[in-house]
PDB file of C-alpha atoms in Angstrom:
ATOM      1  CA  MET O  15      35.259 -18.096 -28.536  1.00  0.00           C
ATOM      2  CA  ILE O  16      33.386 -14.813 -28.958  1.00  0.00           C
ATOM      3  CA  ARG O  17      30.262 -16.703 -30.040  1.00  0.00           C
ATOM      4  CA  VAL O  18      30.337 -18.794 -26.857  1.00  0.00           C
ATOM      5  CA  ARG O  19      30.588 -15.640 -24.728  1.00  0.00           C
ATOM      6  CA  VAL O  20      27.654 -14.043 -26.575  1.00  0.00           C
ATOM      7  CA  VAL O  21      25.497 -17.138 -26.107  1.00  0.00           C
ATOM      8  CA  PHE O  22      26.514 -17.419 -22.443  1.00  0.00           C
ATOM      9  CA  THR O  23      25.740 -13.723 -21.877  1.00  0.00           C
ATOM     10  CA  LEU O  24      22.330 -14.046 -23.550  1.00  0.00           C
ATOM     11  CA  VAL O  25      21.434 -17.107 -21.478  1.00  0.00           C
ATOM     12  CA  ALA O  26      22.542 -15.351 -18.292  1.00  0.00           C
ATOM     13  CA  LEU O  27      20.427 -12.291 -19.148  1.00  0.00           C
ATOM     14  CA  MET O  28      17.378 -14.492 -19.807  1.00  0.00           C
ATOM     15  CA  VAL O  29      17.808 -16.198 -16.427  1.00  0.00           C
ATOM     16  CA  VAL O  30      18.086 -12.847 -14.643  1.00  0.00           C
ATOM     17  CA  ALA O  31      15.048 -11.479 -16.497  1.00  0.00           C
ATOM     18  CA  ALA O  32      12.982 -14.539 -15.572  1.00  0.00           C
ATOM     19  CA  ALA O  33      13.955 -14.205 -11.921  1.00  0.00           C
ATOM     20  CA  CYS O  34      13.101 -10.500 -11.884  1.00  0.00           C
ATOM     21  CA  SER O  35       9.673 -11.075 -13.420  1.00  0.00           C
ATOM     22  CA  SER O  36       8.564 -13.578 -10.799  1.00  0.00           C
ATOM     23  CA  THR O  37       5.141 -12.731  -9.398  1.00  0.00           C
ATOM     24  CA  SER O  38       4.929 -15.285  -6.588  1.00  0.00           C
ATOM     25  CA  ASP O  39       4.977 -12.586  -3.900  1.00  0.00           C
ATOM     26  CA  ALA O  40       3.716  -9.688  -6.023  1.00  0.00           C
ATOM     27  CA  VAL O  41       0.811  -7.579  -4.876  1.00  0.00           C
ATOM     28  CA  THR O  42      -1.200  -5.134  -6.933  1.00  0.00           C
ATOM     29  CA  ILE O  43      -2.509  -1.855  -5.559  1.00  0.00           C
ATOM     30  CA  ASP O  44      -5.296  -0.072  -7.410  1.00  0.00           C
ATOM     31  CA  ASP O  45      -6.909   3.331  -7.012  1.00  0.00           C
ATOM     32  CA  PRO O  46      -5.018   4.719  -3.986  1.00  0.00           C
ATOM     33  CA  TRP O  47      -6.667   7.915  -2.738  1.00  0.00           C
ATOM     34  CA  GLY O  48      -7.326  10.105   0.272  1.00  0.00           C
ATOM     35  CA  ARG O  49      -9.724  12.882   1.212  1.00  0.00           C
ATOM     36  CA  PRO O  50      -8.710  16.534   1.443  1.00  0.00           C
ATOM     37  CA  SER O  51      -7.649  17.565   4.928  1.00  0.00           C
ATOM     38  CA  THR O  52      -6.465  20.768   6.549  1.00  0.00           C
ATOM     39  CA  THR O  53      -3.610  20.830   9.027  1.00  0.00           C
ATOM     40  CA  SER O  54      -6.167  21.899  11.641  1.00  0.00           C
ATOM     41  CA  THR O  55      -7.969  18.530  11.350  1.00  0.00           C
ATOM     42  CA  CYS O  56      -4.655  16.816  12.162  1.00  0.00           C
ATOM     43  CA  ASN O  57      -5.632  13.426  10.716  1.00  0.00           C
ATOM     44  CA  ALA O  58      -6.416  11.884   7.341  1.00  0.00           C
ATOM     45  CA  ALA O  59      -6.853   8.432   5.820  1.00  0.00           C
ATOM     46  CA  PHE O  60      -5.787   6.674   2.641  1.00  0.00           C
ATOM     47  CA  TYR O  61      -7.774   4.014   0.817  1.00  0.00           C
ATOM     48  CA  MET O  62      -7.038   1.533  -1.973  1.00  0.00           C
ATOM     49  CA  ALA O  63      -7.682  -1.968  -3.311  1.00  0.00           C
ATOM     50  CA  VAL O  64      -4.879  -4.435  -2.515  1.00  0.00           C
ATOM     51  CA  THR O  65      -4.769  -7.709  -4.452  1.00  0.00           C
ATOM     52  CA  GLY O  66      -2.529 -10.512  -3.222  1.00  0.00           C
ATOM     53  CA  GLY O  67      -0.071 -12.444  -5.343  1.00  0.00           C
ATOM     54  CA  GLU O  68       0.369 -16.213  -5.427  1.00  0.00           C
ATOM     55  CA  THR O  69       1.110 -16.497  -1.691  1.00  0.00           C
ATOM     56  CA  ASP O  70      -0.617 -15.122   1.391  1.00  0.00           C
ATOM     57  CA  ASP O  71       0.846 -11.847   2.558  1.00  0.00           C
ATOM     58  CA  ARG O  72       0.211  -9.131   5.122  1.00  0.00           C
ATOM     59  CA  ILE O  73       0.547  -5.355   5.164  1.00  0.00           C
ATOM     60  CA  ALA O  74       2.869  -5.053   8.150  1.00  0.00           C
ATOM     61  CA  SER O  75       3.128  -1.253   8.238  1.00  0.00           C
ATOM     62  CA  ALA O  76       2.698   1.950   6.273  1.00  0.00           C
ATOM     63  CA  ALA O  77       4.512   5.267   6.051  1.00  0.00           C
ATOM     64  CA  SER O  78       4.042   8.633   4.385  1.00  0.00           C
ATOM     65  CA  PRO O  79       6.174  11.776   4.482  1.00  0.00           C
ATOM     66  CA  SER O  80       2.875  13.708   4.731  1.00  0.00           C
ATOM     67  CA  CYS O  81       2.144  12.256   8.194  1.00  0.00           C
ATOM     68  CA  ASP O  82       3.793  12.439  11.604  1.00  0.00           C
ATOM     69  CA  VAL O  83       2.642   8.859  12.280  1.00  0.00           C
ATOM     70  CA  THR O  84       1.081   6.328   9.910  1.00  0.00           C
ATOM     71  CA  GLU O  85      -0.882   3.337  11.218  1.00  0.00           C
ATOM     72  CA  LEU O  86      -3.114   0.598   9.867  1.00  0.00           C
ATOM     73  CA  HIS O  87      -6.672   0.954  11.204  1.00  0.00           C
ATOM     74  CA  GLU O  88     -10.142  -0.520  10.967  1.00  0.00           C
ATOM     75  CA  THR O  89     -13.349   1.397  11.588  1.00  0.00           C
ATOM     76  CA  THR O  90     -16.090  -0.657  13.248  1.00  0.00           C
ATOM     77  CA  MET O  91     -19.622  -0.012  14.430  1.00  0.00           C
ATOM     78  CA  GLN O  92     -20.749  -1.586  17.697  1.00  0.00           C
ATOM     79  CA  ASP O  93     -23.984  -0.758  19.529  1.00  0.00           C
ATOM     80  CA  GLY O  94     -24.407   2.317  17.344  1.00  0.00           C
ATOM     81  CA  VAL O  95     -20.957   3.653  18.245  1.00  0.00           C
ATOM     82  CA  MET O  96     -18.281   3.986  15.580  1.00  0.00           C
ATOM     83  CA  SER O  97     -14.724   3.370  16.684  1.00  0.00           C
ATOM     84  CA  MET O  98     -11.307   2.883  15.147  1.00  0.00           C
ATOM     85  CA  GLN O  99      -8.859   0.179  16.142  1.00  0.00           C
ATOM     86  CA  GLU O 100      -5.217   0.036  15.183  1.00  0.00           C
ATOM     87  CA  GLN O 101      -4.410  -3.216  13.392  1.00  0.00           C
ATOM     88  CA  THR O 102      -1.227  -4.031  15.314  1.00  0.00           C
ATOM     89  CA  GLU O 103      -0.984  -7.448  13.641  1.00  0.00           C
ATOM     90  CA  GLY O 104      -1.197  -5.815  10.213  1.00  0.00           C
ATOM     91  CA  ILE O 105      -3.759  -6.446   7.491  1.00  0.00           C
ATOM     92  CA  PRO O 106      -3.849  -9.947   5.972  1.00  0.00           C
ATOM     93  CA  ILE O 107      -3.884 -10.144   2.167  1.00  0.00           C
ATOM     94  CA  PRO O 108      -4.889 -13.681   1.109  1.00  0.00           C
ATOM     95  CA  ALA O 109      -3.305 -15.024  -2.081  1.00  0.00           C
ATOM     96  CA  GLY O 110      -5.238 -13.943  -5.158  1.00  0.00           C
ATOM     97  CA  SER O 111      -7.835 -12.034  -3.134  1.00  0.00           C
ATOM     98  CA  THR O 112      -8.593  -8.315  -3.116  1.00  0.00           C
ATOM     99  CA  VAL O 113      -8.827  -6.544   0.222  1.00  0.00           C
ATOM    100  CA  MET O 114     -10.524  -3.166   0.112  1.00  0.00           C
ATOM    101  CA  LEU O 115      -9.144  -0.350   2.239  1.00  0.00           C
ATOM    102  CA  GLU O 116     -12.163   1.954   2.196  1.00  0.00           C
ATOM    103  CA  PRO O 117     -14.112   4.484   4.258  1.00  0.00           C
ATOM    104  CA  GLY O 118     -15.894   2.776   7.145  1.00  0.00           C
ATOM    105  CA  GLY O 119     -13.485  -0.188   7.108  1.00  0.00           C
ATOM    106  CA  LEU O 120      -9.784  -0.896   6.832  1.00  0.00           C
ATOM    107  CA  HIS O 121      -7.551   2.064   5.966  1.00  0.00           C
ATOM    108  CA  VAL O 122      -4.132   3.665   6.330  1.00  0.00           C
ATOM    109  CA  MET O 123      -4.433   6.296   9.067  1.00  0.00           C
ATOM    110  CA  CYS O 124      -2.377   9.479   8.788  1.00  0.00           C
ATOM    111  CA  ILE O 125      -1.947  11.003  12.245  1.00  0.00           C
ATOM    112  CA  GLY O 126      -0.557  14.518  12.285  1.00  0.00           C
ATOM    113  CA  VAL O 127      -0.937  15.843   8.743  1.00  0.00           C
ATOM    114  CA  GLN O 128       2.260  17.740   7.834  1.00  0.00           C
ATOM    115  CA  LYS O 129       0.482  20.171   5.501  1.00  0.00           C
ATOM    116  CA  ALA O 130      -3.038  20.511   4.147  1.00  0.00           C
ATOM    117  CA  LEU O 131      -3.983  17.715   1.721  1.00  0.00           C
ATOM    118  CA  VAL O 132      -5.563  19.485  -1.247  1.00  0.00           C
ATOM    119  CA  ALA O 133      -7.781  17.865  -3.897  1.00  0.00           C
ATOM    120  CA  GLY O 134      -5.751  17.091  -7.011  1.00  0.00           C
ATOM    121  CA  GLU O 135      -2.465  16.560  -5.167  1.00  0.00           C
ATOM    122  CA  MET O 136      -0.612  13.263  -5.079  1.00  0.00           C
ATOM    123  CA  VAL O 137       0.678  11.939  -1.735  1.00  0.00           C
ATOM    124  CA  THR O 138       3.326   9.235  -1.391  1.00  0.00           C
ATOM    125  CA  VAL O 139       2.294   6.240   0.708  1.00  0.00           C
ATOM    126  CA  GLU O 140       4.594   3.267   1.273  1.00  0.00           C
ATOM    127  CA  LEU O 141       3.200  -0.085   2.348  1.00  0.00           C
ATOM    128  CA  GLU O 142       5.542  -2.675   3.836  1.00  0.00           C
ATOM    129  CA  PHE O 143       4.430  -6.253   3.119  1.00  0.00           C
ATOM    130  CA  GLU O 144       5.808  -9.284   4.973  1.00  0.00           C
ATOM    131  CA  ASN O 145       6.578 -11.126   1.718  1.00  0.00           C
ATOM    132  CA  ALA O 146       6.353  -8.614  -1.126  1.00  0.00           C
ATOM    133  CA  GLY O 147       8.458  -5.982   0.655  1.00  0.00           C
ATOM    134  CA  ALA O 148       7.986  -2.254   0.242  1.00  0.00           C
ATOM    135  CA  VAL O 149       5.477  -0.977  -2.315  1.00  0.00           C
ATOM    136  CA  THR O 150       5.193   2.774  -2.870  1.00  0.00           C
ATOM    137  CA  VAL O 151       2.086   4.324  -4.379  1.00  0.00           C
ATOM    138  CA  GLN O 152       0.904   7.835  -5.156  1.00  0.00           C
ATOM    139  CA  ALA O 153      -2.484   8.452  -3.552  1.00  0.00           C
ATOM    140  CA  GLU O 154      -4.631  11.062  -5.243  1.00  0.00           C
ATOM    141  CA  ILE O 155      -6.315  13.516  -2.889  1.00  0.00           C
ATOM    142  CA  ARG O 156      -9.898  13.879  -4.046  1.00  0.00           C
ATOM    143  CA  GLU O 157     -13.418  14.764  -2.933  1.00  0.00           C
ATOM    144  CA  GLN O 158     -15.479  11.607  -2.353  1.00  0.00           C
TER     145      GLN O 158
END
């Protein structure tokens, strides 16, 4: 009887482990960073490479305790004028593709910096994905 329980327990643990290791909706975030910013500049931005899992996904929102408001933005250049647009529909992350959040393009906008962002510090940024759920990263503040 004890042997049956042990085997049953082992099988149950293997099933749970397999379910927990599923990567169908997993995303990978590489090299999250932001530039130094003083509180007098009020705003900052965070950048990173986001690679989709096996299914299409979308960054629906972002948050950081270092910011009063956090939004998803894209910088564009039109007729020699640079502008930023909030991405109210989020940022699509196609399955298996890498989307770069980088200066001059897509980024996480930090409006109302809580305290100066100093080179060498780590800042918590949470991305909320439609499928993958919440993913928290530590963005390094660095000179670029």
